[in-house]
Amino acid sequence: MLVSESIVFTGGGTGGHVFPALAVVEELKSLWQGRIIWIGSNKGIERQLLKATGIPFFGIPAGKLRRYFSLKNIIDIFRVIGGLAASLYILARERPLLLFSKGGYVSVPPVIAARLLGIRVITHESDAQPGLATRINSRFAEKILISFAESAGYFSGKIRKRVVRLGNPVRRDLFAGEKKYGLSLVGCPENKKVLLVLGGSQGSAQINYLIRTNLDRLTKACFVVHQAGRVDFREGRQPNYFTAPFFSYELKHLLAAADLVVCRAGANTLWELASLGKPAVLIPLPRSVSRGDQLLNAEIFARNGAAVVLNDTSGTRLLEIILDLLDNEKKLKQMESRARSLSFPGSAAKIAELILTYGH
């Protein structure tokens, strides 16, 4: 193998389009010594997330793909065309063995450019309901990788023949969490149950409100660790309560210490919880502010006994669910077992091996 050989990754817009791909990169580097580069948006979160990795990053113009009429679609058509031109230039110069797409609207121009240049494409979807970018990319990809078995039904018969379920890649580092260290980070006694509340890097005003409304009752029953996000962060000095805008290196230790997790139902978060066997109370983003992907993700996890979904978004109902679960050790153990049964061990390694097989 020539060291000059390269593989291109593309995707972005959210961490969910980046972190699973980085788990694959980690496995790929242990199997192969070639060059890995990333094509993403000039203005996307992926540029910032990739800085610490040392992976060469090439930014391109990116236009949002909308399912509804908007005047912005006109402007974004030119951005997509610009992204396609930039991708053609980058890929023609690099001549990679393969392009791996993790989705997001920025991934569409590189995928089309790769197809035009005769470069093989593999695309991956984390959600149960494939996004628009994945549906477009699937027409140009040799393999469409899915995490949920239910995702296969969203593709036509011809494309479905190229669909393979290999699970959602999870970073190795996530499994290195230590419960005792996690408890010490937040000052929690070892005999206290831990409720971990995650609202994402930007936080969730809805989740924050529900937790703060019930904080007095919750802290009598457990120790609450609350990631509130940078926008809606408030200092908390209440006993049995620790809050921060965002958790980074601490998160793996806090997950190891958590008895129950309250969070949204983004695919990446759910697959990480499944891999660790963590019971969850899910508050999915409603269809009014999303394409409904979290609703289906949450429904599947609840149907399989790995989570409870909060449909009635009142603070009273959330409190009831949390207190009932924390008081029912048998139920928590059952949910832990069901969560692990949904996970797909070795997903990142399997995908890395597939990339090398198709790349060569």
Coordinates of C-alpha atoms in Angstrom, one line a residue:
M1 CA 0.0 0.0 0.0
L2 CA 1.2 3.5 -0.8
V3 CA 1.2 6.0 2.0
S4 CA -0.1 8.6 -0.5
E5 CA -3.4 6.7 -0.7
S6 CA -6.2 8.6 0.9
I7 CA -9.8 8.2 2.0
V8 CA -12.2 11.2 2.2
F9 CA -14.8 11.7 4.9
T10 CA -17.7 14.2 4.5
G11 CA -20.6 15.3 6.7
G12 CA -21.5 17.9 9.2
G13 CA -24.0 20.4 10.5
T14 CA -24.3 18.8 13.9
G15 CA -22.1 16.7 16.2
G16 CA -24.2 13.7 15.3
H17 CA -22.8 13.8 11.8
V18 CA -19.3 14.0 13.1
F19 CA -18.7 12.0 16.2
P20 CA -19.8 8.6 14.7
A21 CA -17.5 9.2 11.7
L22 CA -14.6 10.0 14.1
A23 CA -15.1 6.6 15.7
V24 CA -14.7 5.0 12.3
V25 CA -11.6 7.1 11.7
E26 CA -10.1 5.9 15.0
E27 CA -10.6 2.2 13.9
L28 CA -9.4 3.0 10.3
K29 CA -6.1 4.4 11.6
S30 CA -5.5 1.2 13.5
L31 CA -5.8 -0.8 10.3
W32 CA -4.4 1.4 7.6
Q33 CA -1.6 4.0 7.3
G34 CA -3.0 6.2 4.5
R35 CA -4.1 9.8 4.5
I36 CA -7.6 10.8 5.8
I37 CA -9.1 14.1 4.9
W38 CA -12.5 15.7 5.6
I39 CA -14.8 17.8 3.4
G40 CA -17.3 19.9 5.3
S41 CA -19.0 23.3 5.4
N42 CA -17.0 26.5 5.6
K43 CA -19.2 27.6 8.4
G44 CA -20.3 24.3 10.0
I45 CA -19.6 22.9 13.5
E46 CA -17.5 20.2 11.9
R47 CA -14.6 22.6 11.3
Q48 CA -14.3 23.3 15.0
L49 CA -14.8 19.7 16.1
L50 CA -12.0 18.5 13.7
K51 CA -9.4 21.0 14.9
A52 CA -8.2 18.8 17.7
T53 CA -8.0 15.7 15.5
G54 CA -5.3 16.8 13.1
I55 CA -7.4 15.6 10.2
P56 CA -6.9 18.0 7.2
F57 CA -10.2 19.9 6.6
F58 CA -11.4 21.3 3.3
G59 CA -14.3 23.7 3.6
I60 CA -16.9 24.1 0.8
P61 CA -20.0 26.2 0.3
A62 CA -23.1 24.4 1.6
G63 CA -26.7 25.0 0.9
K64 CA -29.5 23.7 3.1
L65 CA -31.8 21.1 1.6
R66 CA -35.4 22.0 2.4
R67 CA -38.6 20.0 1.8
Y68 CA -40.7 23.2 1.7
F69 CA -40.8 26.3 -0.5
S70 CA -38.6 29.2 0.7
L71 CA -36.9 32.0 -1.1
K72 CA -33.7 30.9 0.6
N73 CA -33.8 27.8 -1.6
I74 CA -32.9 30.0 -4.6
I75 CA -29.7 31.3 -2.9
D76 CA -28.9 27.8 -1.6
I77 CA -29.1 26.3 -5.1
F78 CA -26.0 28.4 -6.0
R79 CA -24.3 27.3 -2.8
V80 CA -24.9 23.7 -3.6
I81 CA -23.5 24.3 -7.1
G82 CA -20.5 26.0 -5.6
G83 CA -20.1 23.1 -3.2
L84 CA -20.2 20.7 -6.1
A85 CA -17.5 22.6 -8.0
A86 CA -15.3 22.8 -4.9
S87 CA -15.7 19.1 -4.2
L88 CA -14.9 18.2 -7.8
Y89 CA -11.6 20.2 -7.5
I90 CA -10.7 18.6 -4.2
L91 CA -11.5 15.1 -5.2
A92 CA -9.9 15.3 -8.6
R93 CA -6.7 16.5 -6.9
E94 CA -6.8 13.9 -4.1
R95 CA -8.1 10.9 -6.2
P96 CA -9.1 9.1 -2.9
L97 CA -9.7 5.4 -2.8
L98 CA -13.2 6.0 -1.4
L99 CA -15.5 8.7 0.0
F100 CA -17.4 8.0 3.2
S101 CA -20.4 10.2 3.9
K102 CA -21.9 10.6 7.4
G103 CA -24.8 12.8 6.1
G104 CA -26.0 16.3 6.6
Y105 CA -26.7 18.6 3.7
V106 CA -23.0 19.4 3.2
S107 CA -22.3 15.8 2.2
V108 CA -24.5 15.9 -0.9
P109 CA -22.1 17.8 -3.3
P110 CA -19.0 15.7 -2.4
V111 CA -21.0 12.5 -2.9
I112 CA -22.3 13.6 -6.3
A113 CA -18.7 14.8 -7.2
A114 CA -17.3 11.4 -6.2
R115 CA -19.8 9.6 -8.4
L116 CA -19.0 11.9 -11.4
L117 CA -15.2 11.1 -10.9
G118 CA -15.7 7.4 -10.6
I119 CA -14.8 7.3 -6.9
R120 CA -16.7 4.8 -4.7
V121 CA -19.1 6.1 -2.1
I122 CA -20.4 4.6 1.2
T123 CA -23.0 6.5 3.1
H124 CA -24.2 6.0 6.7
E125 CA -27.4 6.9 8.5
S126 CA -27.8 7.0 12.3
D127 CA -31.5 7.9 12.6
A128 CA -34.4 5.4 12.1
Q129 CA -35.9 7.7 9.5
P130 CA -33.2 8.6 6.9
G131 CA -32.7 12.3 6.3
L132 CA -33.1 13.9 2.9
A133 CA -29.3 14.1 2.4
T134 CA -29.0 10.3 2.9
R135 CA -31.9 9.6 0.6
I136 CA -30.2 11.7 -2.1
N137 CA -26.8 10.1 -1.4
S138 CA -28.2 6.6 -1.5
R139 CA -28.7 7.0 -5.3
F140 CA -24.9 7.5 -5.7
A141 CA -23.6 5.1 -3.0
E142 CA -22.4 1.5 -3.5
K143 CA -23.4 0.8 0.1
I144 CA -25.9 2.5 2.4
L145 CA -25.2 1.7 6.1
I146 CA -28.0 1.9 8.6
S147 CA -28.2 1.8 12.4
F148 CA -31.9 0.9 12.9
A149 CA -33.3 -2.2 11.2
E150 CA -36.5 -0.1 10.5
S151 CA -34.5 2.3 8.2
A152 CA -34.3 -0.2 5.4
G153 CA -38.1 0.2 4.7
Y154 CA -37.5 3.8 3.6
F155 CA -35.5 2.9 0.5
S156 CA -36.9 1.6 -2.8
G157 CA -36.4 -2.1 -3.7
K158 CA -33.5 -1.4 -6.1
I159 CA -31.6 0.7 -3.5
R160 CA -32.6 -1.6 -0.6
K161 CA -30.4 -4.3 -2.1
R162 CA -27.4 -2.1 -1.2
V163 CA -28.5 -1.4 2.4
V164 CA -26.5 -3.1 5.2
R165 CA -27.1 -2.8 8.9
L166 CA -23.8 -2.3 10.7
G167 CA -25.0 -0.2 13.7
N168 CA -24.0 3.2 14.8
P169 CA -20.2 3.8 15.5
V170 CA -19.4 4.7 19.1
R171 CA -16.0 6.1 20.2
R172 CA -13.8 3.8 22.2
D173 CA -13.2 6.5 24.7
L174 CA -16.8 6.4 25.8
F175 CA -16.2 2.9 27.4
A176 CA -13.3 4.2 29.5
G177 CA -15.5 6.0 32.1
E178 CA -15.0 5.4 35.8
K179 CA -18.0 5.6 38.1
K180 CA -16.0 6.6 41.2
Y181 CA -14.2 9.3 39.4
G182 CA -17.5 10.6 37.9
L183 CA -19.0 10.8 41.4
S184 CA -16.0 12.7 42.7
L185 CA -16.2 15.2 39.8
V186 CA -19.6 16.4 41.0
G187 CA -19.3 15.7 44.7
C188 CA -21.9 13.0 44.8
P189 CA -21.9 10.4 47.7
E190 CA -21.5 6.8 46.6
N191 CA -24.8 5.8 48.1
K192 CA -26.9 8.3 46.1
K193 CA -28.6 7.4 42.8
V194 CA -27.5 9.7 40.0
L195 CA -29.9 11.4 37.5
L196 CA -27.9 12.7 34.5
V197 CA -29.7 15.4 32.4
L198 CA -28.4 16.1 29.0
G199 CA -29.7 18.8 26.7
G200 CA -26.9 18.9 24.2
S201 CA -24.2 21.6 23.7
Q202 CA -26.8 24.3 23.1
G203 CA -28.9 23.0 25.9
S204 CA -32.7 22.6 25.8
A205 CA -34.9 25.3 27.3
Q206 CA -37.7 22.8 27.7
I207 CA -35.7 20.2 29.6
N208 CA -34.1 22.9 31.7
Y209 CA -37.5 24.3 32.7
L210 CA -38.8 20.8 33.6
I211 CA -35.8 19.9 35.7
R212 CA -35.7 23.3 37.5
T213 CA -39.4 23.2 38.2
N214 CA -39.0 19.8 40.0
L215 CA -35.5 20.3 41.4
D216 CA -36.6 20.4 45.1
R217 CA -38.3 17.1 44.8
L218 CA -35.7 15.5 42.6
T219 CA -32.8 16.4 44.9
K220 CA -34.5 14.7 47.8
A221 CA -34.6 11.4 45.8
C222 CA -31.3 11.5 44.0
F223 CA -28.2 13.5 42.9
V224 CA -29.0 15.6 39.8
V225 CA -26.2 16.2 37.3
H226 CA -27.5 18.7 34.8
Q227 CA -25.9 19.8 31.5
A228 CA -27.9 23.0 30.8
G229 CA -26.2 24.3 27.7
R230 CA -24.4 27.6 27.2
V231 CA -27.4 29.7 26.3
D232 CA -29.6 28.9 29.4
F233 CA -27.0 28.1 32.0
R234 CA -27.6 29.2 35.6
E235 CA -25.4 28.6 38.6
G236 CA -26.8 26.1 41.0
R237 CA -25.8 25.9 44.7
Q238 CA -28.5 23.5 45.8
P239 CA -27.5 20.4 47.7
N240 CA -27.4 17.2 45.6
Y241 CA -27.2 19.2 42.4
F242 CA -24.4 19.9 40.0
T243 CA -24.8 21.9 36.8
A244 CA -22.5 23.0 34.0
P245 CA -23.0 24.5 30.6
F246 CA -21.3 21.6 28.8
F247 CA -19.5 18.3 29.7
S248 CA -16.6 17.2 27.5
Y249 CA -14.0 14.9 28.9
E250 CA -16.1 14.4 32.0
L251 CA -19.1 12.9 30.1
K252 CA -17.8 9.4 29.9
H253 CA -17.3 9.3 33.7
L254 CA -20.7 10.9 34.4
L255 CA -22.4 8.3 32.2
A256 CA -20.6 5.6 34.1
A257 CA -22.0 7.0 37.3
A258 CA -25.5 7.6 36.0
D259 CA -28.4 5.4 37.1
L260 CA -30.9 7.1 34.8
V261 CA -30.5 9.6 31.9
V262 CA -32.9 12.3 30.8
C263 CA -32.3 13.6 27.3
R264 CA -33.5 14.2 23.8
A265 CA -33.7 11.4 21.3
G266 CA -30.9 12.2 18.8
A267 CA -29.6 9.0 17.3
N268 CA -26.0 9.5 18.4
T269 CA -27.0 10.0 22.0
L270 CA -29.3 7.0 22.0
W271 CA -26.7 4.6 20.5
E272 CA -24.2 5.7 23.1
L273 CA -26.7 5.0 25.8
A274 CA -27.5 1.6 24.3
S275 CA -23.8 0.7 24.1
L276 CA -23.4 1.6 27.8
G277 CA -26.7 0.0 28.9
K278 CA -28.1 3.2 30.3
P279 CA -31.9 3.5 31.0
A280 CA -33.4 6.7 29.8
V281 CA -36.3 9.1 29.9
L282 CA -36.6 10.6 26.4
I283 CA -38.0 13.9 25.5
P284 CA -37.8 14.0 21.7
L285 CA -38.0 17.1 19.7
P286 CA -41.5 17.6 18.4
R287 CA -42.4 17.6 14.7
S288 CA -43.1 21.3 14.9
V289 CA -39.4 22.1 15.2
S290 CA -37.9 19.0 13.4
R291 CA -38.5 16.5 10.7
G292 CA -39.8 14.0 13.3
D293 CA -36.7 11.8 13.4
Q294 CA -36.4 11.9 17.2
L295 CA -40.0 10.8 17.7
L296 CA -39.4 7.6 15.7
N297 CA -36.0 7.0 17.4
A298 CA -37.6 7.4 20.8
E299 CA -40.6 5.2 19.9
I300 CA -38.3 2.3 18.9
F301 CA -36.2 2.5 22.1
A302 CA -39.4 2.6 24.2
R303 CA -41.0 -0.2 22.3
N304 CA -37.9 -2.3 23.0
G305 CA -38.0 -1.5 26.7
A306 CA -34.8 0.5 26.8
A307 CA -36.5 3.9 27.5
V308 CA -39.6 5.7 28.6
V309 CA -40.9 8.5 26.4
L310 CA -42.4 11.7 27.9
N311 CA -45.3 12.5 25.7
D312 CA -47.0 14.8 28.2
T313 CA -44.4 17.4 28.6
S314 CA -45.6 18.6 32.0
G315 CA -43.2 18.8 34.9
T316 CA -45.6 16.6 37.0
R317 CA -45.5 13.7 34.6
L318 CA -41.7 13.8 34.3
L319 CA -41.3 13.8 38.1
E320 CA -43.6 10.8 38.4
I321 CA -41.6 8.8 35.8
I322 CA -38.2 9.7 37.3
L323 CA -39.2 8.9 40.9
D324 CA -41.0 5.6 39.9
L325 CA -37.9 4.4 37.9
L326 CA -35.4 5.4 40.6
D327 CA -37.4 3.5 43.2
N328 CA -37.6 0.4 41.0
E329 CA -34.2 -1.3 40.8
K330 CA -35.7 -4.3 39.0
K331 CA -37.1 -2.1 36.3
L332 CA -33.9 -0.2 35.9
K333 CA -32.0 -3.5 35.4
Q334 CA -34.5 -4.6 32.8
M335 CA -34.1 -1.4 30.9
E336 CA -30.3 -1.7 31.1
S337 CA -30.5 -5.1 29.6
R338 CA -32.9 -4.1 26.9
A339 CA -30.7 -1.1 26.0
R340 CA -27.6 -3.3 25.6
S341 CA -29.6 -5.7 23.4
L342 CA -30.2 -2.8 21.0
S343 CA -26.5 -1.9 20.7
F344 CA -24.3 -3.1 17.8
P345 CA -20.9 -4.0 19.3
G346 CA -17.9 -3.4 17.1
S347 CA -19.8 -1.2 14.7
A348 CA -17.0 1.3 14.0
A349 CA -14.5 -1.6 13.4
K350 CA -16.9 -3.3 11.0
I351 CA -17.4 -0.1 9.0
A352 CA -13.7 0.6 8.9
E353 CA -13.1 -2.9 7.5
L354 CA -15.9 -2.4 4.9
I355 CA -14.3 0.9 3.8
L356 CA -10.9 -0.8 3.3
T357 CA -12.5 -3.7 1.4
Y358 CA -14.3 -1.3 -1.0
G359 CA -11.5 1.1 -1.1
H360 CA -9.1 -1.5 -2.5

